[in-house]
Amino acid sequence: MLSISRHAKTLASTTTTQKRTYVDVYMKWKKDHYFDNIEHILRSPQLKSVVSLKNCIAQNPNGCIPISSVSKKTLQFDVSTKIAKFLRQFPSIFEEFVGPEYNLPWFRLTPEAAELDKEERIVYQNNAEDLRDRLRKLILMSKDKVLPLSIVQGMKWYLGLPDDYLKFPEMNLDSSFRFVDMEDGVKGLAVICNGEEVLSVLQKNAIKKRGGCSEIEFPLFPAKGCRLRVKIEDWLKEFQKLPYVSPYDDYSSLDPSSDVAEKRVVGFLHELLCLFVDHSAERKKLLCLKKYFGLPQKVHKAFERHPQIFYLSMKNKTCTAILREPYRDKASVETHPVLAVRKKYIQLMKNSESILKNRRKIYGFSNEEIVEKDLDLDFEG
């Protein structure tokens, strides 16, 4: 259910009259089974931890690690349980063996995981320019064309960049990138603009379909059985007719409380999710972007006010914002080159579930009872 309250506000501008005609939209959340069960989105948080631990093992010169080297790094790997227990959940990815000293548990990659790790690195090499361009676009959308390294680090997983991407700038970045000092001693990554116009996905699609991008409307994908009230339908039609401000354009002249500014925010979120691997992100992870992208304090409300553009999934005990368009019109947004290899990791994770299930059938105990060792407790305490 959506409700509406109207307020009018006019601001004289050098380009257009900016009005605020729609402020409060309330949506009764409507569950969508399809979006709630997109597997690579549903498993993404756990996959992130799996891939990080996989990288830790693969980058070790010996190709294996003792549990003691990672047991106290649950925060670093974003794991809510003991590291050893987490690794043992995925026997098709991590192989456990007894180490050379003190009978400690060690872990290495299974042959299947090692082969997939090689394939992943080839994907990164073959798509280096694509990945670099996604990072460049993220920075170019920022207010000053510069972002703190902490923000870039936080967006790496979503952009599909490898864990060590910024450790090798000479290999991964080109001459358009600069490491800079920001205020308060913060280190940042900037992009030097060469004057070339950057088009958003919406602009590119408009050019393909109509030969120009002077008037841009958001593709809408209503949920089944959801009907809007007449007042809201009327507002939405007017909203679609408003000038489109590209996320790469200067927005300093916009009245932050105007409908045009709201359309600019929705356009930014649309473009941002288009850059991401699975066109989704935890909503809370996007809140740190407000300062650097000129977003309103309640930017999260944009997802709720535009349910025909975004879907909010409440799975995994969090709120995940998903862009509807790539899943309802697959030709509208390019598939991220890293998505296919992530799906293969997910398949290995699913294979692990089958392995553990068979073990329980054979031994008649839970997997944890089979493999738990007192030594693990000593080194993970």
mmCIF file of C-alpha atoms in Angstrom:
data_model
loop_
_atom_site.group_PDB
_atom_site.id
_atom_site.type_symbol
_atom_site.label_atom_id
_atom_site.label_comp_id
_atom_site.label_asym_id
_atom_site.label_seq_id
_atom_site.Cartn_x
_atom_site.Cartn_y
_atom_site.Cartn_z
ATOM 1 C CA MET A 1 0.000 0.000 0.000
ATOM 2 C CA LEU A 2 1.248 3.466 -0.863
ATOM 3 C CA SER A 3 0.051 6.753 0.563
ATOM 4 C CA ILE A 4 0.791 10.288 -0.524
ATOM 5 C CA SER A 5 0.932 13.750 0.997
ATOM 6 C CA ARG A 6 1.549 16.809 -1.163
ATOM 7 C CA HIS A 7 3.618 19.897 -0.522
ATOM 8 C CA ALA A 8 4.588 22.483 -3.110
ATOM 9 C CA LYS A 9 7.872 24.321 -3.252
ATOM 10 C CA THR A 10 9.226 26.330 -6.189
ATOM 11 C CA LEU A 11 12.805 27.372 -6.798
ATOM 12 C CA ALA A 12 13.937 29.613 -9.618
ATOM 13 C CA SER A 13 16.838 28.043 -11.469
ATOM 14 C CA THR A 14 18.937 29.067 -14.448
ATOM 15 C CA THR A 15 17.814 25.938 -16.271
ATOM 16 C CA THR A 16 14.400 24.907 -14.998
ATOM 17 C CA THR A 17 11.815 25.501 -12.316
ATOM 18 C CA GLN A 18 12.319 22.963 -9.578
ATOM 19 C CA LYS A 19 9.328 21.874 -7.583
ATOM 20 C CA ARG A 20 8.662 19.562 -4.715
ATOM 21 C CA THR A 21 5.225 18.035 -5.229
ATOM 22 C CA TYR A 22 5.627 14.652 -3.591
ATOM 23 C CA VAL A 23 7.237 14.091 -0.240
ATOM 24 C CA ASP A 24 5.896 11.183 1.766
ATOM 25 C CA VAL A 25 5.382 7.815 0.119
ATOM 26 C CA TYR A 26 4.710 4.843 2.339
ATOM 27 C CA MET A 27 4.915 1.333 0.961
ATOM 28 C CA LYS A 28 3.571 -1.769 2.585
ATOM 29 C CA TRP A 29 6.378 -4.206 1.825
ATOM 30 C CA LYS A 30 5.291 -6.851 -0.687
ATOM 31 C CA LYS A 31 7.229 -10.082 -0.747
ATOM 32 C CA ASP A 32 8.502 -11.266 -4.137
ATOM 33 C CA HIS A 33 9.523 -14.925 -4.196
ATOM 34 C CA TYR A 34 11.629 -14.500 -7.349
ATOM 35 C CA PHE A 35 13.854 -11.707 -6.031
ATOM 36 C CA ASP A 36 14.071 -13.251 -2.560
ATOM 37 C CA ASN A 37 15.527 -16.425 -4.040
ATOM 38 C CA ILE A 38 18.094 -15.244 -6.597
ATOM 39 C CA GLU A 39 20.795 -17.660 -5.501
ATOM 40 C CA HIS A 40 23.910 -15.583 -6.184
ATOM 41 C CA ILE A 41 22.401 -12.688 -4.213
ATOM 42 C CA LEU A 42 21.169 -14.869 -1.379
ATOM 43 C CA ARG A 43 24.568 -16.542 -0.945
ATOM 44 C CA SER A 44 26.705 -13.473 -1.638
ATOM 45 C CA PRO A 45 27.575 -12.602 2.022
ATOM 46 C CA GLN A 46 28.750 -16.150 2.752
ATOM 47 C CA LEU A 47 30.485 -16.423 -0.611
ATOM 48 C CA LYS A 48 32.465 -13.276 0.155
ATOM 49 C CA SER A 49 33.930 -14.942 3.266
ATOM 50 C CA VAL A 50 34.612 -18.172 1.363
ATOM 51 C CA VAL A 51 36.477 -16.338 -1.416
ATOM 52 C CA SER A 52 38.505 -14.272 1.072
ATOM 53 C CA LEU A 53 39.654 -17.412 2.898
ATOM 54 C CA LYS A 54 40.309 -19.120 -0.428
ATOM 55 C CA ASN A 55 42.536 -16.206 -1.433
ATOM 56 C CA CYS A 56 44.404 -16.399 1.870
ATOM 57 C CA ILE A 57 45.256 -20.042 1.170
ATOM 58 C CA ALA A 58 45.946 -19.616 -2.565
ATOM 59 C CA GLN A 59 48.330 -16.698 -1.970
ATOM 60 C CA ASN A 60 50.381 -18.595 0.588
ATOM 61 C CA PRO A 61 53.669 -19.793 -0.982
ATOM 62 C CA ASN A 62 52.993 -23.310 0.314
ATOM 63 C CA GLY A 63 49.367 -23.342 -0.848
ATOM 64 C CA CYS A 64 48.195 -24.244 2.645
ATOM 65 C CA ILE A 65 47.789 -22.638 6.067
ATOM 66 C CA PRO A 66 47.555 -23.778 9.708
ATOM 67 C CA ILE A 67 44.290 -22.914 11.401
ATOM 68 C CA SER A 68 46.227 -20.818 13.912
ATOM 69 C CA SER A 69 47.084 -18.270 11.176
ATOM 70 C CA VAL A 70 43.433 -17.296 10.647
ATOM 71 C CA SER A 71 41.604 -18.459 13.761
ATOM 72 C CA LYS A 72 41.514 -15.012 15.378
ATOM 73 C CA LYS A 73 40.500 -13.118 12.215
ATOM 74 C CA THR A 74 36.755 -13.633 12.248
ATOM 75 C CA LEU A 75 36.116 -9.897 11.761
ATOM 76 C CA GLN A 76 38.542 -9.651 8.853
ATOM 77 C CA PHE A 77 36.830 -12.523 7.048
ATOM 78 C CA ASP A 78 33.358 -11.477 8.223
ATOM 79 C CA VAL A 79 32.653 -14.873 9.761
ATOM 80 C CA SER A 80 30.238 -15.158 12.687
ATOM 81 C CA THR A 81 31.480 -18.557 13.885
ATOM 82 C CA LYS A 82 34.900 -20.110 14.491
ATOM 83 C CA ILE A 83 37.037 -20.128 11.368
ATOM 84 C CA ALA A 84 37.712 -23.874 11.548
ATOM 85 C CA LYS A 85 34.012 -24.624 11.791
ATOM 86 C CA PHE A 86 33.322 -22.325 8.847
ATOM 87 C CA LEU A 87 36.011 -23.963 6.670
ATOM 88 C CA ARG A 88 34.630 -27.418 7.474
ATOM 89 C CA GLN A 89 31.243 -26.384 6.127
ATOM 90 C CA PHE A 90 32.762 -26.441 2.616
ATOM 91 C CA PRO A 91 34.711 -29.697 2.106
ATOM 92 C CA SER A 92 34.441 -29.324 -1.679
ATOM 93 C CA ILE A 93 36.511 -26.094 -1.406
ATOM 94 C CA PHE A 94 38.734 -26.535 1.674
ATOM 95 C CA GLU A 95 40.586 -29.770 2.384
ATOM 96 C CA GLU A 96 41.696 -30.416 5.962
ATOM 97 C CA PHE A 97 44.810 -32.364 6.900
ATOM 98 C CA VAL A 98 47.122 -32.775 9.883
ATOM 99 C CA GLY A 99 50.079 -30.382 9.822
ATOM 100 C CA PRO A 100 53.752 -31.190 10.229
ATOM 101 C CA GLU A 101 53.973 -29.960 13.834
ATOM 102 C CA TYR A 102 51.875 -30.484 16.961
ATOM 103 C CA ASN A 103 49.144 -32.305 14.988
ATOM 104 C CA LEU A 104 47.459 -28.987 14.222
ATOM 105 C CA PRO A 105 44.709 -28.883 11.584
ATOM 106 C CA TRP A 106 45.842 -27.319 8.313
ATOM 107 C CA PHE A 107 43.775 -26.397 5.260
ATOM 108 C CA ARG A 108 44.465 -26.351 1.520
ATOM 109 C CA LEU A 109 42.251 -25.959 -1.517
ATOM 110 C CA THR A 110 40.668 -28.989 -3.112
ATOM 111 C CA PRO A 111 41.727 -29.653 -6.725
ATOM 112 C CA GLU A 112 38.353 -28.291 -7.919
ATOM 113 C CA ALA A 113 38.744 -25.077 -5.925
ATOM 114 C CA ALA A 114 42.377 -24.645 -7.011
ATOM 115 C CA GLU A 115 41.332 -24.984 -10.649
ATOM 116 C CA LEU A 116 38.510 -22.482 -10.179
ATOM 117 C CA ASP A 117 40.955 -20.071 -8.525
ATOM 118 C CA LYS A 118 43.105 -20.212 -11.690
ATOM 119 C CA GLU A 119 40.034 -19.602 -13.834
ATOM 120 C CA GLU A 120 39.088 -16.639 -11.655
ATOM 121 C CA ARG A 121 42.505 -15.055 -12.098
ATOM 122 C CA ILE A 122 42.233 -15.473 -15.877
ATOM 123 C CA VAL A 123 38.849 -13.732 -15.780
ATOM 124 C CA TYR A 124 40.437 -10.802 -13.928
ATOM 125 C CA GLN A 125 43.259 -10.609 -16.484
ATOM 126 C CA ASN A 126 40.996 -10.829 -19.518
ATOM 127 C CA ASN A 127 38.594 -8.208 -18.157
ATOM 128 C CA ALA A 128 41.092 -5.802 -16.592
ATOM 129 C CA GLU A 129 39.803 -2.817 -18.577
ATOM 130 C CA ASP A 130 36.161 -3.553 -17.731
ATOM 131 C CA LEU A 131 36.937 -3.758 -14.004
ATOM 132 C CA ARG A 132 39.059 -0.618 -14.159
ATOM 133 C CA ASP A 133 36.230 1.200 -15.945
ATOM 134 C CA ARG A 134 33.723 0.234 -13.244
ATOM 135 C CA LEU A 135 36.004 1.642 -10.552
ATOM 136 C CA ARG A 136 36.599 4.764 -12.647
ATOM 137 C CA LYS A 137 32.849 5.327 -13.038
ATOM 138 C CA LEU A 138 32.266 4.916 -9.319
ATOM 139 C CA ILE A 139 34.824 7.631 -8.575
ATOM 140 C CA LEU A 140 33.570 9.902 -11.373
ATOM 141 C CA MET A 141 30.096 9.874 -9.798
ATOM 142 C CA SER A 142 31.514 11.317 -6.581
ATOM 143 C CA LYS A 143 31.252 14.990 -5.762
ATOM 144 C CA ASP A 144 34.946 15.819 -6.188
ATOM 145 C CA LYS A 145 35.969 12.859 -8.378
ATOM 146 C CA VAL A 146 37.860 11.376 -5.426
ATOM 147 C CA LEU A 147 37.006 8.729 -2.819
ATOM 148 C CA PRO A 148 38.745 7.626 0.387
ATOM 149 C CA LEU A 149 40.578 4.339 -0.007
ATOM 150 C CA SER A 150 38.360 2.932 2.755
ATOM 151 C CA ILE A 151 35.272 3.521 0.583
ATOM 152 C CA VAL A 152 36.941 1.918 -2.428
ATOM 153 C CA GLN A 153 37.941 -1.056 -0.273
ATOM 154 C CA GLY A 154 34.360 -1.381 0.952
ATOM 155 C CA MET A 155 32.994 -1.434 -2.596
ATOM 156 C CA LYS A 156 35.518 -3.924 -4.036
ATOM 157 C CA TRP A 157 33.318 -6.991 -3.588
ATOM 158 C CA TYR A 158 30.327 -5.318 -5.188
ATOM 159 C CA LEU A 159 32.394 -4.010 -8.121
ATOM 160 C CA GLY A 160 33.935 -7.448 -8.663
ATOM 161 C CA LEU A 161 37.510 -6.378 -7.928
ATOM 162 C CA PRO A 162 39.966 -8.904 -6.432
ATOM 163 C CA ASP A 163 40.949 -8.570 -2.768
ATOM 164 C CA ASP A 164 44.473 -7.342 -3.561
ATOM 165 C CA TYR A 165 43.416 -4.928 -6.324
ATOM 166 C CA LEU A 166 44.853 -1.793 -4.707
ATOM 167 C CA LYS A 167 48.053 -3.539 -3.634
ATOM 168 C CA PHE A 168 49.252 -3.582 -7.237
ATOM 169 C CA PRO A 169 48.265 -0.173 -8.662
ATOM 170 C CA GLU A 170 50.938 -0.278 -11.380
ATOM 171 C CA MET A 171 49.273 -3.413 -12.746
ATOM 172 C CA ASN A 172 45.584 -2.612 -12.142
ATOM 173 C CA LEU A 173 45.279 1.171 -12.520
ATOM 174 C CA ASP A 174 46.135 3.398 -15.476
ATOM 175 C CA SER A 175 47.413 6.983 -15.676
ATOM 176 C CA SER A 176 43.955 8.475 -15.090
ATOM 177 C CA PHE A 177 44.063 7.386 -11.422
ATOM 178 C CA ARG A 178 45.917 9.281 -8.699
ATOM 179 C CA PHE A 179 46.507 8.519 -5.039
ATOM 180 C CA VAL A 180 45.889 11.752 -3.133
ATOM 181 C CA ASP A 181 45.747 13.138 0.398
ATOM 182 C CA MET A 182 42.279 14.195 1.495
ATOM 183 C CA GLU A 183 41.216 16.150 4.564
ATOM 184 C CA ASP A 184 42.154 14.880 8.037
ATOM 185 C CA GLY A 185 45.030 12.871 6.587
ATOM 186 C CA VAL A 186 42.731 10.447 4.779
ATOM 187 C CA LYS A 187 44.264 8.722 1.754
ATOM 188 C CA GLY A 188 42.124 8.816 -1.362
ATOM 189 C CA LEU A 189 41.919 7.631 -4.949
ATOM 190 C CA ALA A 190 41.080 10.259 -7.582
ATOM 191 C CA VAL A 191 40.329 10.141 -11.292
ATOM 192 C CA ILE A 192 41.657 12.823 -13.611
ATOM 193 C CA CYS A 193 38.920 13.868 -16.046
ATOM 194 C CA ASN A 194 39.984 14.149 -19.681
ATOM 195 C CA GLY A 195 36.840 15.973 -20.784
ATOM 196 C CA GLU A 196 35.277 12.881 -22.343
ATOM 197 C CA GLU A 197 31.552 12.559 -21.596
ATOM 198 C CA VAL A 198 30.554 9.503 -19.573
ATOM 199 C CA LEU A 199 27.104 8.118 -20.327
ATOM 200 C CA SER A 200 25.005 6.239 -17.809
ATOM 201 C CA VAL A 201 23.335 2.914 -18.624
ATOM 202 C CA LEU A 202 19.991 4.707 -18.929
ATOM 203 C CA GLN A 203 21.458 7.190 -21.420
ATOM 204 C CA LYS A 204 23.080 4.441 -23.503
ATOM 205 C CA ASN A 205 19.819 2.484 -23.638
ATOM 206 C CA ALA A 206 17.886 5.620 -24.617
ATOM 207 C CA ILE A 207 20.295 6.237 -27.498
ATOM 208 C CA LYS A 208 19.929 2.627 -28.673
ATOM 209 C CA LYS A 209 16.131 2.735 -28.579
ATOM 210 C CA ARG A 210 15.342 6.313 -29.619
ATOM 211 C CA GLY A 211 18.574 7.665 -31.061
ATOM 212 C CA GLY A 212 18.930 10.292 -28.324
ATOM 213 C CA CYS A 213 18.852 10.796 -24.571
ATOM 214 C CA SER A 214 17.176 14.185 -24.133
ATOM 215 C CA GLU A 215 14.202 12.641 -22.332
ATOM 216 C CA ILE A 216 14.863 9.696 -20.069
ATOM 217 C CA GLU A 217 12.348 7.696 -18.076
ATOM 218 C CA PHE A 218 13.118 4.905 -15.644
ATOM 219 C CA PRO A 219 12.042 1.441 -16.805
ATOM 220 C CA LEU A 220 9.341 0.330 -14.358
ATOM 221 C CA PHE A 221 8.641 -3.239 -13.332
ATOM 222 C CA PRO A 222 5.599 -3.343 -11.011
ATOM 223 C CA ALA A 223 5.220 -6.227 -8.589
ATOM 224 C CA LYS A 224 2.438 -8.662 -9.382
ATOM 225 C CA GLY A 225 -0.846 -7.656 -7.834
ATOM 226 C CA CYS A 226 0.390 -4.203 -6.807
ATOM 227 C CA ARG A 227 -1.895 -1.369 -7.874
ATOM 228 C CA LEU A 228 -1.075 2.273 -7.269
ATOM 229 C CA ARG A 229 -3.585 4.872 -6.194
ATOM 230 C CA VAL A 230 -4.593 7.393 -8.851
ATOM 231 C CA LYS A 231 -2.763 10.267 -7.136
ATOM 232 C CA ILE A 232 0.449 8.275 -7.037
ATOM 233 C CA GLU A 233 0.121 7.190 -10.664
ATOM 234 C CA ASP A 234 -0.322 10.854 -11.632
ATOM 235 C CA TRP A 235 2.750 11.865 -9.633
ATOM 236 C CA LEU A 236 4.790 9.030 -11.142
ATOM 237 C CA LYS A 237 3.920 10.154 -14.674
ATOM 238 C CA GLU A 238 5.079 13.674 -13.841
ATOM 239 C CA PHE A 239 8.189 12.341 -12.121
ATOM 240 C CA GLN A 240 9.147 10.422 -15.256
ATOM 241 C CA LYS A 241 8.854 13.609 -17.354
ATOM 242 C CA LEU A 242 11.284 15.531 -15.142
ATOM 243 C CA PRO A 243 14.773 16.362 -16.501
ATOM 244 C CA TYR A 244 17.220 13.519 -16.039
ATOM 245 C CA VAL A 245 20.453 14.540 -14.325
ATOM 246 C CA SER A 246 23.175 12.015 -15.061
ATOM 247 C CA PRO A 247 25.094 10.768 -11.992
ATOM 248 C CA TYR A 248 28.249 11.897 -13.810
ATOM 249 C CA ASP A 249 27.010 15.498 -14.232
ATOM 250 C CA ASP A 250 27.347 18.473 -11.915
ATOM 251 C CA TYR A 251 24.356 18.707 -9.568
ATOM 252 C CA SER A 252 25.403 21.693 -7.462
ATOM 253 C CA SER A 253 22.613 23.909 -8.838
ATOM 254 C CA LEU A 254 19.850 21.512 -7.820
ATOM 255 C CA ASP A 255 17.555 22.257 -4.909
ATOM 256 C CA PRO A 256 18.132 19.183 -2.676
ATOM 257 C CA SER A 257 14.434 19.106 -1.771
ATOM 258 C CA SER A 258 13.159 19.192 -5.369
ATOM 259 C CA ASP A 259 11.718 16.379 -7.445
ATOM 260 C CA VAL A 260 14.552 16.828 -9.948
ATOM 261 C CA ALA A 261 17.065 16.186 -7.155
ATOM 262 C CA GLU A 262 15.142 13.065 -6.159
ATOM 263 C CA LYS A 263 15.228 11.835 -9.754
ATOM 264 C CA ARG A 264 18.977 12.462 -9.752
ATOM 265 C CA VAL A 265 19.343 10.323 -6.570
ATOM 266 C CA VAL A 266 17.276 7.506 -8.080
ATOM 267 C CA GLY A 267 19.400 7.753 -11.231
ATOM 268 C CA PHE A 268 22.573 7.519 -9.153
ATOM 269 C CA LEU A 269 21.345 4.402 -7.325
ATOM 270 C CA HIS A 270 20.294 2.862 -10.634
ATOM 271 C CA GLU A 271 23.733 3.447 -12.161
ATOM 272 C CA LEU A 272 25.543 2.289 -9.012
ATOM 273 C CA LEU A 273 23.709 -1.042 -8.937
ATOM 274 C CA CYS A 274 24.334 -1.467 -12.673
ATOM 275 C CA LEU A 275 28.073 -1.379 -11.915
ATOM 276 C CA PHE A 276 27.820 -4.120 -9.269
ATOM 277 C CA VAL A 277 28.286 -7.832 -9.949
ATOM 278 C CA ASP A 278 24.769 -8.938 -9.048
ATOM 279 C CA HIS A 279 23.086 -5.501 -9.249
ATOM 280 C CA SER A 280 22.357 -5.511 -5.552
ATOM 281 C CA ALA A 281 23.888 -4.433 -2.249
ATOM 282 C CA GLU A 282 23.089 -4.453 1.428
ATOM 283 C CA ARG A 283 21.281 -1.182 1.970
ATOM 284 C CA LYS A 284 23.227 -0.346 5.127
ATOM 285 C CA LYS A 285 26.528 -0.720 3.210
ATOM 286 C CA LEU A 286 25.488 2.155 0.927
ATOM 287 C CA LEU A 287 24.890 4.650 3.736
ATOM 288 C CA CYS A 288 28.613 5.485 3.935
ATOM 289 C CA LEU A 289 28.398 6.931 0.406
ATOM 290 C CA LYS A 290 26.151 9.868 1.342
ATOM 291 C CA LYS A 291 28.909 12.376 2.069
ATOM 292 C CA TYR A 292 30.859 11.731 -1.118
ATOM 293 C CA PHE A 293 28.005 11.479 -3.619
ATOM 294 C CA GLY A 294 25.786 14.325 -2.449
ATOM 295 C CA LEU A 295 23.025 12.044 -1.249
ATOM 296 C CA PRO A 296 20.292 13.118 1.182
ATOM 297 C CA GLN A 297 20.344 12.019 4.800
ATOM 298 C CA LYS A 298 17.467 9.613 4.194
ATOM 299 C CA VAL A 299 18.733 8.249 0.898
ATOM 300 C CA HIS A 300 17.544 4.784 1.916
ATOM 301 C CA LYS A 301 13.981 6.048 1.532
ATOM 302 C CA ALA A 302 14.510 6.276 -2.242
ATOM 303 C CA PHE A 303 14.356 2.483 -2.434
ATOM 304 C CA GLU A 304 11.024 2.494 -0.605
ATOM 305 C CA ARG A 305 9.529 5.328 -2.672
ATOM 306 C CA HIS A 306 10.329 3.604 -5.961
ATOM 307 C CA PRO A 307 9.314 -0.054 -5.591
ATOM 308 C CA GLN A 308 8.858 -0.419 -9.361
ATOM 309 C CA ILE A 309 12.582 0.260 -9.845
ATOM 310 C CA PHE A 310 14.067 -1.414 -6.753
ATOM 311 C CA TYR A 311 13.157 -4.419 -4.644
ATOM 312 C CA LEU A 312 14.056 -4.720 -0.976
ATOM 313 C CA SER A 313 14.779 -8.274 0.142
ATOM 314 C CA MET A 314 14.704 -9.054 3.861
ATOM 315 C CA LYS A 315 16.548 -12.368 3.590
ATOM 316 C CA ASN A 316 19.784 -13.134 5.525
ATOM 317 C CA LYS A 317 18.572 -10.964 8.439
ATOM 318 C CA THR A 318 19.424 -7.807 6.513
ATOM 319 C CA CYS A 319 17.894 -5.507 3.905
ATOM 320 C CA THR A 320 19.270 -5.954 0.400
ATOM 321 C CA ALA A 321 18.436 -3.452 -2.341
ATOM 322 C CA ILE A 322 18.066 -5.080 -5.767
ATOM 323 C CA LEU A 323 17.717 -3.314 -9.101
ATOM 324 C CA ARG A 324 14.776 -4.900 -10.907
ATOM 325 C CA GLU A 325 15.714 -3.990 -14.475
ATOM 326 C CA PRO A 326 18.632 -6.412 -15.139
ATOM 327 C CA TYR A 327 16.471 -9.329 -13.975
ATOM 328 C CA ARG A 328 13.332 -8.331 -15.905
ATOM 329 C CA ASP A 329 15.084 -7.066 -19.051
ATOM 330 C CA LYS A 330 18.323 -8.973 -19.339
ATOM 331 C CA ALA A 331 19.464 -7.088 -22.448
ATOM 332 C CA SER A 332 19.333 -3.710 -20.704
ATOM 333 C CA VAL A 333 22.443 -4.114 -18.509
ATOM 334 C CA GLU A 334 25.692 -5.880 -19.352
ATOM 335 C CA THR A 335 26.388 -9.040 -17.381
ATOM 336 C CA HIS A 336 29.345 -8.550 -15.070
ATOM 337 C CA PRO A 337 32.335 -10.662 -16.214
ATOM 338 C CA VAL A 338 32.947 -11.983 -12.679
ATOM 339 C CA LEU A 339 29.391 -13.260 -12.157
ATOM 340 C CA ALA A 340 29.906 -16.583 -13.950
ATOM 341 C CA VAL A 341 32.899 -17.588 -11.826
ATOM 342 C CA ARG A 342 31.075 -16.611 -8.627
ATOM 343 C CA LYS A 343 28.229 -18.892 -9.641
ATOM 344 C CA LYS A 344 30.754 -21.721 -9.983
ATOM 345 C CA TYR A 345 31.962 -21.104 -6.428
ATOM 346 C CA ILE A 346 28.348 -21.245 -5.285
ATOM 347 C CA GLN A 347 27.994 -24.606 -7.011
ATOM 348 C CA LEU A 348 30.982 -25.883 -5.017
ATOM 349 C CA MET A 349 29.305 -24.587 -1.860
ATOM 350 C CA LYS A 350 26.179 -26.559 -2.787
ATOM 351 C CA ASN A 351 28.288 -29.642 -3.479
ATOM 352 C CA SER A 352 29.644 -29.285 0.054
ATOM 353 C CA GLU A 353 26.137 -29.498 1.437
ATOM 354 C CA SER A 354 25.671 -32.837 -0.337
ATOM 355 C CA ILE A 355 29.004 -34.134 0.996
ATOM 356 C CA LEU A 356 28.115 -33.232 4.583
ATOM 357 C CA LYS A 357 24.666 -34.746 4.207
ATOM 358 C CA ASN A 358 26.187 -38.057 3.044
ATOM 359 C CA ARG A 359 28.655 -37.993 5.946
ATOM 360 C CA ARG A 360 25.816 -37.627 8.406
ATOM 361 C CA LYS A 361 24.036 -40.581 6.840
ATOM 362 C CA ILE A 362 27.167 -42.737 7.050
ATOM 363 C CA TYR A 363 28.266 -41.850 10.566
ATOM 364 C CA GLY A 364 24.912 -41.066 12.107
ATOM 365 C CA PHE A 365 26.287 -37.892 13.721
ATOM 366 C CA SER A 366 26.416 -34.231 12.841
ATOM 367 C CA ASN A 367 29.452 -33.107 10.852
ATOM 368 C CA GLU A 368 30.584 -30.990 13.783
ATOM 369 C CA GLU A 369 30.679 -34.054 16.041
ATOM 370 C CA ILE A 370 32.785 -35.927 13.505
ATOM 371 C CA VAL A 371 35.523 -33.360 13.022
ATOM 372 C CA GLU A 372 35.621 -31.293 16.211
ATOM 373 C CA LYS A 373 39.032 -31.482 17.863
ATOM 374 C CA ASP A 374 40.126 -30.260 21.251
ATOM 375 C CA LEU A 375 43.176 -28.693 19.648
ATOM 376 C CA ASP A 376 40.946 -26.391 17.624
ATOM 377 C CA LEU A 377 39.500 -25.008 20.817
ATOM 378 C CA ASP A 378 42.951 -24.397 22.231
ATOM 379 C CA PHE A 379 44.105 -22.396 19.217
ATOM 380 C CA GLU A 380 40.831 -20.514 18.614
ATOM 381 C CA GLY A 381 40.067 -19.442 22.130
#
